[in-house]
Amino acid sequence: MYSSFQYRGGPGAGAAAGAAGSSPVEEGPPPPPGTATPAGSAPGAAGAGASPGLGTGTGVASGVGGEGLPFRRGIRLLDSGSVENVLQVGFHLSGTVTEPATASEPAVTYKVAISFDRCKITSVTCGCGNKDIFYCAHVVALSLYRIRKPDQVKLRLPISETLFQMNRDQLQKFIQYLITAHHTEVLPTAQKLADEILSSNSEINQVNGAPDPTAGASIDDENCWHLDEEQVKEQVKLFLSQGGYYGSGKQLNSMFSKVREMLRMRDSNGARMLTLITEQFMADPRLTLWRQQGTSMTDKCRQLWDELGALWVCIILNPHCKLEEKSCWLQQLQKWNDLDICPLEDGNYGHELPNITNALSQSASHSPDSLSRPRRTVFTRAIEGRELHWQDSHLQRIISSDIYAAPACQRENERLLFNSHGQPLWLEHVPTACARVDALRSHGYPKEALRLTVAIINTLRLQQQRQLEIYKHQKKELLQRGTTTITNLEGWVGHPLDPIGCLFLTLTEACRLNDDSYMEMSGTGVSLRQARTAHSSLLPAKLCDSSESYLSLALEVALMGMGQQRVMPEGLYAQDKVCRNEEQLLSQLQELQLDEELVQTLRKQCILLLEGGPFSGLGEVIHRESVPMHTFAKYLFSALLPHDPDLSYKLALRAMRLPVLENSSSAGDTSHPHHMVSVVPSRYPRWFTLGHLESQQCELASTMLTAAKGDTLRLRTILEAIQKHIHSSSLIFKLAQDAFKIATPTDSSTDSTLLNVALELGLQVMRMTLSTLNWRRREMVRWLVTCATEVGVRALVSILQSWYTLFTPTEATSIVAATAVSHTTILRLSLDYPQREELASCARTLALQCAMKDPQSCALSALTLCEKDHIAFEAAYQIAIDAAAGGMTHSQLFTIARYMELRGYPLRAFKLASLAMSHLNLAYNQDTHPAINDVLWACALSHSLGKNELAALIPLVVKSVHCATVLSDILRRCTVTAPGLAGIPGRRSSGKLMSTDKAPLRQLLDATINAYINTTHSRLTHISPRHYGEFIEFLSKARETFLLPQDGHLQFAQFIDNLKQIYKGKKKLMLLVRERFG
């Protein structure tokens, strides 16, 4: 494979190469006008440009390589003196390179041989057996030895010249010594050749002369760098098979960068290597699988395909490409394009876009056919490039001269070619024009690319001015409607050709380096921060404003592109690409350190964007499905804020909108400008990235809130914008939390203005989520109470008084009111007695209102909140009693009853427990029911109150509880102690135990015996042998209850006899019954 070795060869290098017969011939047709033609030079000298396989260049710049690259290792081998026995015979270089010994391996010496032709390495051989797309470190070391130490290389003429100088005896001696030295290797070949030479009819005797591997090729022969095609294929296939894992995506991007580097160095292998890569991409078995399953390829894979398509556009637009080469590439592209598995340009969606040669800015109207292509693959744009050429005289003058300007006397057809300052314009479909720029850059014509870039930007400026004039005539009508159907179908940000990124990179590269090094190193990854002071002057002052620089133009075109009003494309990948491309551009803009000139450019462009109407994404009226400007506006706001706060806030507030979520109707508009497309939405848009866009909207609002801290007027305006445009309760809650954190720093005083905004946002969240399900609702309620507490007692009183618009009754009583009157809150606010009473009064009022509205959930909380006020407490109790006959469950009533007993109201507790018991129904087999503990507690309570209360409760128990074991437990507990031990004032306990033969326990005893009888029959209906033992134990418990009355043993014996008679068929079971009970 190929890479660059940067070297300034001295006179010795050129002389040495000249002695070997190097011919300074430049390959390919002449470059466009105005481009210097590099001279040829020695093998590996500066004129060689990029040596594709040495492993430097892009790999290092992009961070893929490093110290482990073959180039770096080759340098270390050279510096350590590992290269020896270097000999150059004609165009063949040989030598040995020794790998030094390590702790685990001995030193190894490899034989290396290199052939070269007109400054290009054409073949390499190394004993290490390297299998990689890069040259091995040993080839690098030998090549650099020849470049750096030309005086130490033994030079010999091509071997054919040496042989020509020998007589017959010398030739025979030479051949015999050669065979003797290598007889085991060459003897069979030598004998074969001897036989053919001695045969007069052999093929070898029909040709004049003989081959010489050291003589080099003819000047008319093609010469190109050595490219191991099999290795390229294997590497690409390997990386694709890894499916994006193990850094394969990074490796493939590195290969694409290598292709660009080769193109920039005018290496003919660039297109050859891209063809090999594309063949492997098209052979990827996942393409067929994805098509069969109807699934989309991964994002990483899609990005690789995008880069592949963009590279082919560059190659087709090569300004010095031969027609036959271009035709060959187009045939291959068409072949790939026609395959069913060929990936579409924007994923699985056939979004119809103008093709690469449709210059929208030059046509006043379009038929549907001219705007649509039914199937656009990743190669479609490259194929469309067949219609593009570089022969236009105006274009040639633009790219070839810095001083090209409008003639003094312009003809009619020339007036559209220049602006009012006489600067040339290039009126072409913007992405197509930018593709030309990329092609010039990619093929090593950076200055030409720069000139065309300036012409394109001047055209965009003129277009922007004309759009402004059009909008002024339509402004009144559009503002009245409040919406527009005007938008761009083809946005520049997220476009497959990345037009804005191309222009920006072209301009910023010119600022990084001086002209000479820029010519050689265009495309390196030097940071803008490293070159922030290098404001390269634009063109001569007479052609443009002398204050402009390439950097200011780069900023301007980035702002134009990102501020363009454009419709959101269809499909997840296309929409995600818009977001990703915008973020990439913004990350590059953030590297710029804004000086006075850039600030003026920023301010001017922001004003134009605000005034741009439907042509700007920040205009007053935009299309319903227009791409939002939140991320872009966040950058503009932060950049402008220190210099022009009013403009920055105006711009950010304008950008807060998200029309696709807002109600608006789109009326037809037939008066739209010529370069736009009218879109009447006939579908509900599927915005797959809507969640991301909403989060960016939230980030913009948060940025403004932070900046406006302490400014009441601005905060109020921002709050109104948030309430109007943000439709997600979760995001508004996040904003509220952010504002609260900023307003209450731990190391300084609280900012009341921002704190009030946080509270307002919190209240809005409460209203938005009151009637909807939200899993964070409890968290939101608790946070709001915390925020209101931080604001002060008036805020707490306010939310307590207006609870019904903010909270559910349960939230209002259990969280809001309970927290408001808690001891922690009182201490936090340092409340005096009147304030505490006011807060408590509001809480009690809230509690009673909630209890009336939802007694099932709020009665207990209401009682708790009203404990300290007798009247309120009585009212809450009455609400609970009234609700008991309605919808309250036994569980809720038992809970309130227990609370009343705990508060010292046993009689009220008994009343509520009786009501709860009437709501209960415990079946015979529910011996683990959760209400059993409540039943036992209620019986214990009535027993402790006295015989009368117990007598009142037992009928309810008998009616509600049918589980024998529960009834027997109640019966046992009632007979253990005497009733009436609760010590109720005015009552005395007799101290006597109650008899089961008398009321009220007799009724309970009978019910228990009947429950055992019924349960026994129920269990015997479906009993299995494995439950026999358990059943016998159940009968044993039943016997204990049967034996409580005086005639109990007779009753139990009769019961057993009945069982034996009825279930005599269950012989084994009855045998067990007889053994236990007789």
CSV table of N, CA and C in Angstrom, one decimal, residues 484-606:
chain,number,residue,atom,x,y,z
A,484,THR,N,-46.1,29.0,6.3
A,484,THR,CA,-45.7,29.1,4.9
A,484,THR,C,-45.6,27.7,4.4
A,485,THR,N,-45.8,27.5,3.1
A,485,THR,CA,-45.5,26.2,2.5
A,485,THR,C,-44.2,26.2,1.8
A,486,ILE,N,-43.4,27.3,1.9
A,486,ILE,CA,-42.1,27.4,1.3
A,486,ILE,C,-41.0,26.8,2.1
A,487,THR,N,-40.3,25.9,1.5
A,487,THR,CA,-39.1,25.3,2.2
A,487,THR,C,-38.2,24.6,1.1
A,488,ASN,N,-37.0,24.3,1.5
A,488,ASN,CA,-36.1,23.6,0.7
A,488,ASN,C,-36.3,22.1,0.9
A,489,LEU,N,-36.4,21.4,-0.2
A,489,LEU,CA,-36.5,19.9,-0.1
A,489,LEU,C,-35.1,19.3,0.1
A,490,GLU,N,-34.1,20.0,-0.3
A,490,GLU,CA,-32.7,19.5,-0.2
A,490,GLU,C,-31.9,20.4,0.7
A,491,GLY,N,-31.8,20.0,1.9
A,491,GLY,CA,-31.0,20.8,2.9
A,491,GLY,C,-29.5,20.6,2.6
A,492,TRP,N,-28.7,21.6,3.0
A,492,TRP,CA,-27.3,21.5,2.8
A,492,TRP,C,-26.6,20.8,3.9
A,493,VAL,N,-27.2,20.9,5.1
A,493,VAL,CA,-26.6,20.2,6.3
A,493,VAL,C,-27.3,18.8,6.3
A,494,GLY,N,-26.4,17.8,6.3
A,494,GLY,CA,-26.9,16.4,6.3
A,494,GLY,C,-27.0,15.9,4.9
A,495,HIS,N,-26.6,16.7,3.9
A,495,HIS,CA,-26.6,16.3,2.5
A,495,HIS,C,-25.5,15.3,2.2
A,496,PRO,N,-25.8,14.3,1.3
A,496,PRO,CA,-24.8,13.3,1.1
A,496,PRO,C,-23.4,13.8,0.6
A,497,LEU,N,-23.4,15.0,0.0
A,497,LEU,CA,-22.1,15.6,-0.5
A,497,LEU,C,-21.5,16.5,0.5
A,498,ASP,N,-22.2,16.8,1.6
A,498,ASP,CA,-21.7,17.7,2.7
A,498,ASP,C,-21.2,19.0,2.1
A,499,PRO,N,-22.0,19.8,1.4
A,499,PRO,CA,-21.5,21.0,0.8
A,499,PRO,C,-20.9,22.0,1.7
A,500,ILE,N,-21.6,22.2,2.8
A,500,ILE,CA,-21.1,23.3,3.7
A,500,ILE,C,-19.8,22.9,4.4
A,501,GLY,N,-19.8,21.6,4.8
A,501,GLY,CA,-18.5,21.1,5.4
A,501,GLY,C,-17.3,21.2,4.5
A,502,CYS,N,-17.6,21.0,3.2
A,502,CYS,CA,-16.5,21.0,2.2
A,502,CYS,C,-16.0,22.5,2.1
A,503,LEU,N,-17.0,23.4,2.0
A,503,LEU,CA,-16.5,24.9,1.8
A,503,LEU,C,-15.8,25.3,3.1
A,504,PHE,N,-16.3,24.9,4.2
A,504,PHE,CA,-15.7,25.3,5.5
A,504,PHE,C,-14.3,24.8,5.6
A,505,LEU,N,-14.1,23.5,5.3
A,505,LEU,CA,-12.8,22.9,5.4
A,505,LEU,C,-11.8,23.5,4.4
A,506,THR,N,-12.3,23.8,3.2
A,506,THR,CA,-11.4,24.4,2.2
A,506,THR,C,-10.9,25.8,2.7
A,507,LEU,N,-11.8,26.6,3.3
A,507,LEU,CA,-11.4,27.9,3.8
A,507,LEU,C,-10.5,27.8,5.0
A,508,THR,N,-10.8,26.9,6.0
A,508,THR,CA,-10.0,26.9,7.2
A,508,THR,C,-8.7,26.3,7.0
A,509,GLU,N,-8.5,25.4,6.0
A,509,GLU,CA,-7.2,24.8,5.7
A,509,GLU,C,-6.3,25.9,5.2
A,510,ALA,N,-6.9,26.9,4.4
A,510,ALA,CA,-6.1,28.0,3.9
A,510,ALA,C,-5.6,28.9,5.1
A,511,CYS,N,-6.2,28.8,6.2
A,511,CYS,CA,-5.8,29.6,7.4
A,511,CYS,C,-4.8,28.9,8.2
A,512,ARG,N,-4.7,27.6,8.1
A,512,ARG,CA,-3.8,26.8,8.9
A,512,ARG,C,-2.4,26.9,8.5
A,513,LEU,N,-2.1,27.0,7.2
A,513,LEU,CA,-0.8,26.9,6.7
A,513,LEU,C,-0.4,28.0,5.7
A,514,ASN,N,0.8,28.2,5.5
A,514,ASN,CA,1.2,29.2,4.5
A,514,ASN,C,1.0,28.6,3.1
A,515,ASP,N,1.1,29.3,2.1
A,515,ASP,CA,0.8,28.9,0.7
A,515,ASP,C,1.6,27.7,0.3
A,516,ASP,N,2.9,27.7,0.5
A,516,ASP,CA,3.7,26.6,0.0
A,516,ASP,C,3.4,25.3,0.7
A,517,SER,N,3.3,25.3,2.0
A,517,SER,CA,3.0,24.0,2.7
A,517,SER,C,1.6,23.6,2.6
A,518,TYR,N,0.7,24.6,2.3
A,518,TYR,CA,-0.7,24.3,2.1
A,518,TYR,C,-0.8,23.5,0.8
A,519,MET,N,0.0,23.8,-0.2
A,519,MET,CA,0.0,23.1,-1.5
A,519,MET,C,0.3,21.6,-1.2
A,520,GLU,N,1.2,21.4,-0.3
A,520,GLU,CA,1.7,20.0,-0.1
A,520,GLU,C,0.9,19.3,1.0
A,521,MET,N,0.3,20.0,1.9
A,521,MET,CA,-0.2,19.3,3.1
A,521,MET,C,-1.7,19.5,3.3
A,522,SER,N,-2.4,20.0,2.2
A,522,SER,CA,-3.8,20.2,2.3
A,522,SER,C,-4.5,18.9,2.7
A,523,GLY,N,-5.3,19.0,3.7
A,523,GLY,CA,-6.0,17.8,4.2
A,523,GLY,C,-5.5,17.2,5.5
A,524,THR,N,-4.4,17.8,6.0
A,524,THR,CA,-3.9,17.4,7.3
A,524,THR,C,-4.9,17.9,8.4
A,525,GLY,N,-4.8,17.3,9.6
A,525,GLY,CA,-5.7,17.6,10.6
A,525,GLY,C,-5.3,18.6,11.6
A,526,VAL,N,-4.6,19.7,11.2
A,526,VAL,CA,-4.1,20.7,12.1
A,526,VAL,C,-5.3,21.4,12.7
A,527,SER,N,-5.3,21.6,14.0
A,527,SER,CA,-6.4,22.2,14.7
A,527,SER,C,-6.5,23.7,14.4
A,528,LEU,N,-7.8,24.1,14.4
A,528,LEU,CA,-8.0,25.6,14.2
A,528,LEU,C,-7.4,26.4,15.3
A,529,ARG,N,-7.4,25.8,16.5
A,529,ARG,CA,-6.9,26.4,17.7
A,529,ARG,C,-5.4,26.7,17.5
A,530,GLN,N,-4.7,25.8,16.8
A,530,GLN,CA,-3.3,25.9,16.6
A,530,GLN,C,-3.0,27.1,15.6
A,531,ALA,N,-4.0,27.4,14.7
A,531,ALA,CA,-3.8,28.4,13.7
A,531,ALA,C,-4.8,29.5,13.8
A,532,ARG,N,-5.2,29.8,15.0
A,532,ARG,CA,-6.3,30.8,15.2
A,532,ARG,C,-5.9,32.2,14.8
A,533,THR,N,-4.6,32.5,14.8
A,533,THR,CA,-4.1,33.8,14.4
A,533,THR,C,-3.8,33.9,12.9
A,534,ALA,N,-3.9,32.8,12.2
A,534,ALA,CA,-3.5,32.8,10.8
A,534,ALA,C,-4.7,33.3,9.9
A,535,HIS,N,-5.2,34.5,10.1
A,535,HIS,CA,-6.2,35.0,9.2
A,535,HIS,C,-5.7,35.3,7.8
A,536,SER,N,-5.6,34.3,6.9
A,536,SER,CA,-5.1,34.6,5.6
A,536,SER,C,-5.9,35.6,4.9
A,537,SER,N,-5.3,36.6,4.3
A,537,SER,CA,-6.1,37.6,3.6
A,537,SER,C,-6.8,36.9,2.4
A,538,LEU,N,-7.9,37.5,2.0
A,538,LEU,CA,-8.7,36.9,1.0
A,538,LEU,C,-8.0,37.2,-0.4
A,539,LEU,N,-8.7,38.0,-1.2
A,539,LEU,CA,-8.2,38.3,-2.5
A,539,LEU,C,-7.7,39.7,-2.5
A,540,PRO,N,-7.1,40.3,-3.6
A,540,PRO,CA,-6.7,41.7,-3.6
A,540,PRO,C,-7.8,42.6,-3.2
A,541,ALA,N,-7.4,43.7,-2.5
A,541,ALA,CA,-8.4,44.6,-1.8
A,541,ALA,C,-9.3,45.2,-2.8
A,542,LYS,N,-8.9,45.4,-4.1
A,542,LYS,CA,-9.8,46.0,-5.1
A,542,LYS,C,-11.0,45.1,-5.4
A,543,LEU,N,-10.8,43.8,-5.1
A,543,LEU,CA,-11.9,42.9,-5.5
A,543,LEU,C,-12.9,42.6,-4.3
A,544,CYS,N,-12.5,42.9,-3.1
A,544,CYS,CA,-13.4,42.6,-2.0
A,544,CYS,C,-13.0,43.4,-0.8
A,545,ASP,N,-13.8,43.3,0.2
A,545,ASP,CA,-13.6,44.1,1.4
A,545,ASP,C,-12.3,43.6,2.0
A,546,SER,N,-11.4,44.6,2.2
A,546,SER,CA,-10.0,44.2,2.7
A,546,SER,C,-10.1,43.6,4.1
A,547,SER,N,-11.2,43.8,4.9
A,547,SER,CA,-11.3,43.3,6.2
A,547,SER,C,-11.6,41.8,6.3
A,548,GLU,N,-12.0,41.3,5.1
A,548,GLU,CA,-12.4,39.9,5.1
A,548,GLU,C,-11.2,38.9,5.1
A,549,SER,N,-11.4,37.8,5.7
A,549,SER,CA,-10.3,36.8,5.7
A,549,SER,C,-11.0,35.4,5.3
A,550,TYR,N,-10.2,34.4,5.0
A,550,TYR,CA,-10.7,33.1,4.8
A,550,TYR,C,-11.5,32.6,6.0
A,551,LEU,N,-11.0,32.9,7.2
A,551,LEU,CA,-11.6,32.4,8.4
A,551,LEU,C,-13.0,33.1,8.5
A,552,SER,N,-13.1,34.4,8.2
A,552,SER,CA,-14.5,35.0,8.3
A,552,SER,C,-15.4,34.4,7.3
A,553,LEU,N,-14.9,34.1,6.1
A,553,LEU,CA,-15.7,33.5,5.1
A,553,LEU,C,-16.2,32.1,5.5
A,554,ALA,N,-15.3,31.4,6.2
A,554,ALA,CA,-15.6,30.0,6.6
A,554,ALA,C,-16.8,30.1,7.7
A,555,LEU,N,-16.6,31.1,8.6
A,555,LEU,CA,-17.7,31.3,9.6
A,555,LEU,C,-19.0,31.6,8.9
A,556,GLU,N,-18.9,32.5,7.9
A,556,GLU,CA,-20.1,33.0,7.2
A,556,GLU,C,-20.9,31.9,6.5
A,557,VAL,N,-20.1,31.1,5.8
A,557,VAL,CA,-20.8,30.0,5.0
A,557,VAL,C,-21.3,29.0,5.9
A,558,ALA,N,-20.7,28.7,7.0
A,558,ALA,CA,-21.2,27.7,8.0
A,558,ALA,C,-22.5,28.2,8.6
A,559,LEU,N,-22.6,29.5,8.9
A,559,LEU,CA,-23.8,30.1,9.4
A,559,LEU,C,-24.9,30.1,8.4
A,560,MET,N,-24.6,30.4,7.1
A,560,MET,CA,-25.6,30.3,6.0
A,560,MET,C,-26.2,28.9,5.9
A,561,GLY,N,-25.3,27.9,5.9
A,561,GLY,CA,-25.7,26.6,5.7
A,561,GLY,C,-26.6,26.1,6.8
A,562,MET,N,-26.2,26.3,8.0
A,562,MET,CA,-27.0,25.8,9.2
A,562,MET,C,-28.2,26.6,9.4
A,563,GLY,N,-28.2,27.8,8.9
A,563,GLY,CA,-29.4,28.7,9.1
A,563,GLY,C,-30.4,28.5,8.0
A,564,GLN,N,-30.1,27.7,7.0
A,564,GLN,CA,-31.0,27.5,5.9
A,564,GLN,C,-32.3,26.8,6.3
A,565,GLN,N,-33.5,27.3,5.9
A,565,GLN,CA,-34.8,26.7,6.2
A,565,GLN,C,-35.0,25.6,5.3
A,566,ARG,N,-35.1,24.4,5.8
A,566,ARG,CA,-35.2,23.2,5.0
A,566,ARG,C,-36.2,22.2,5.7
A,567,VAL,N,-36.8,21.4,4.8
A,567,VAL,CA,-37.7,20.4,5.4
A,567,VAL,C,-37.0,19.2,6.0
A,568,MET,N,-37.5,18.6,7.0
A,568,MET,CA,-36.9,17.5,7.6
A,568,MET,C,-37.0,16.3,6.7
A,569,PRO,N,-35.9,15.6,6.3
A,569,PRO,CA,-36.0,14.5,5.4
A,569,PRO,C,-36.7,13.3,6.0
A,570,GLU,N,-37.2,12.4,5.2
A,570,GLU,CA,-37.8,11.2,5.7
A,570,GLU,C,-36.8,10.1,6.0
A,571,GLY,N,-37.1,9.3,7.0
A,571,GLY,CA,-36.3,8.1,7.3
A,571,GLY,C,-35.4,8.4,8.5
A,572,LEU,N,-35.2,7.4,9.3
A,572,LEU,CA,-34.4,7.5,10.5
A,572,LEU,C,-32.9,8.0,10.2
A,573,TYR,N,-32.3,7.3,9.2
A,573,TYR,CA,-30.9,7.6,9.0
A,573,TYR,C,-30.7,9.0,8.4
A,574,ALA,N,-31.6,9.4,7.5
A,574,ALA,CA,-31.4,10.7,6.9
A,574,ALA,C,-31.6,11.8,8.0
A,575,GLN,N,-32.6,11.6,8.9
A,575,GLN,CA,-32.8,12.6,10.0
A,575,GLN,C,-31.6,12.6,11.0
A,576,ASP,N,-31.1,11.4,11.3
A,576,ASP,CA,-30.0,11.3,12.2
A,576,ASP,C,-28.8,12.0,11.6
A,577,LYS,N,-28.6,11.8,10.3
A,577,LYS,CA,-27.5,12.4,9.6
A,577,LYS,C,-27.5,13.9,9.7
A,578,VAL,N,-28.7,14.5,9.6
A,578,VAL,CA,-28.9,16.0,9.7
A,578,VAL,C,-28.3,16.4,11.1
A,579,CYS,N,-28.7,15.7,12.1
A,579,CYS,CA,-28.3,16.1,13.5
A,579,CYS,C,-26.8,15.9,13.6
A,580,ARG,N,-26.3,14.8,13.1
A,580,ARG,CA,-24.8,14.5,13.2
A,580,ARG,C,-24.0,15.5,12.5
A,581,ASN,N,-24.4,15.8,11.3
A,581,ASN,CA,-23.7,16.8,10.5
A,581,ASN,C,-23.6,18.2,11.1
A,582,GLU,N,-24.8,18.5,11.7
A,582,GLU,CA,-24.9,19.8,12.3
A,582,GLU,C,-23.9,19.9,13.5
A,583,GLU,N,-23.9,18.8,14.3
A,583,GLU,CA,-23.0,18.7,15.5
A,583,GLU,C,-21.5,18.8,15.0
A,584,GLN,N,-21.2,18.1,13.9
A,584,GLN,CA,-19.8,18.2,13.4
A,584,GLN,C,-19.4,19.6,13.0
A,585,LEU,N,-20.3,20.3,12.3
A,585,LEU,CA,-20.0,21.7,11.9
A,585,LEU,C,-19.9,22.6,13.1
A,586,LEU,N,-20.7,22.4,14.1
A,586,LEU,CA,-20.7,23.2,15.3
A,586,LEU,C,-19.4,23.0,16.1
A,587,SER,N,-19.0,21.7,16.2
A,587,SER,CA,-17.7,21.4,16.9
A,587,SER,C,-16.5,22.1,16.2
A,588,GLN,N,-16.6,22.2,14.9
A,588,GLN,CA,-15.5,22.9,14.2
A,588,GLN,C,-15.6,24.5,14.4
A,589,LEU,N,-16.8,25.0,14.5
A,589,LEU,CA,-17.0,26.4,14.8
A,589,LEU,C,-16.5,26.8,16.2
A,590,GLN,N,-16.7,25.8,17.1
A,590,GLN,CA,-16.4,26.1,18.5
A,590,GLN,C,-14.9,26.2,18.7
A,591,GLU,N,-14.1,25.7,17.7
A,591,GLU,CA,-12.6,25.8,17.7
A,591,GLU,C,-12.2,27.2,17.4
A,592,LEU,N,-13.0,28.0,16.7
A,592,LEU,CA,-12.7,29.3,16.4
A,592,LEU,C,-12.7,30.2,17.6
A,593,GLN,N,-11.6,31.0,17.8
A,593,GLN,CA,-11.6,32.0,18.8
A,593,GLN,C,-12.0,33.3,18.2
A,594,LEU,N,-13.2,33.8,18.6
A,594,LEU,CA,-13.8,34.9,17.9
A,594,LEU,C,-13.1,36.2,18.2
A,595,ASP,N,-12.5,36.8,17.2
A,595,ASP,CA,-11.9,38.2,17.3
A,595,ASP,C,-12.9,39.2,16.8
A,596,GLU,N,-12.5,40.4,16.7
A,596,GLU,CA,-13.5,41.5,16.3
A,596,GLU,C,-14.1,41.2,14.9
A,597,GLU,N,-13.2,40.8,14.0
A,597,GLU,CA,-13.7,40.6,12.7
A,597,GLU,C,-14.7,39.4,12.6
A,598,LEU,N,-14.4,38.3,13.3
A,598,LEU,CA,-15.4,37.2,13.3
A,598,LEU,C,-16.7,37.6,14.0
A,599,VAL,N,-16.6,38.4,15.1
A,599,VAL,CA,-17.8,38.8,15.8
A,599,VAL,C,-18.7,39.6,14.9
A,600,GLN,N,-18.1,40.5,14.1
A,600,GLN,CA,-18.8,41.3,13.1
A,600,GLN,C,-19.5,40.4,12.1
A,601,THR,N,-18.8,39.4,11.6
A,601,THR,CA,-19.4,38.5,10.6
A,601,THR,C,-20.5,37.7,11.3
A,602,LEU,N,-20.3,37.3,12.5
A,602,LEU,CA,-21.4,36.6,13.2
A,602,LEU,C,-22.6,37.4,13.4
A,603,ARG,N,-22.4,38.7,13.9
A,603,ARG,CA,-23.5,39.6,14.1
A,603,ARG,C,-24.3,39.9,12.8
A,604,LYS,N,-23.6,40.1,11.8
A,604,LYS,CA,-24.2,40.5,10.5
A,604,LYS,C,-25.0,39.3,10.0
A,605,GLN,N,-24.5,38.1,10.0
A,605,GLN,CA,-25.2,36.9,9.5
A,605,GLN,C,-26.4,36.6,10.4
A,606,CYS,N,-26.3,36.8,11.7
A,606,CYS,CA,-27.4,36.5,12.6
A,606,CYS,C,-28.6,37.5,12.3
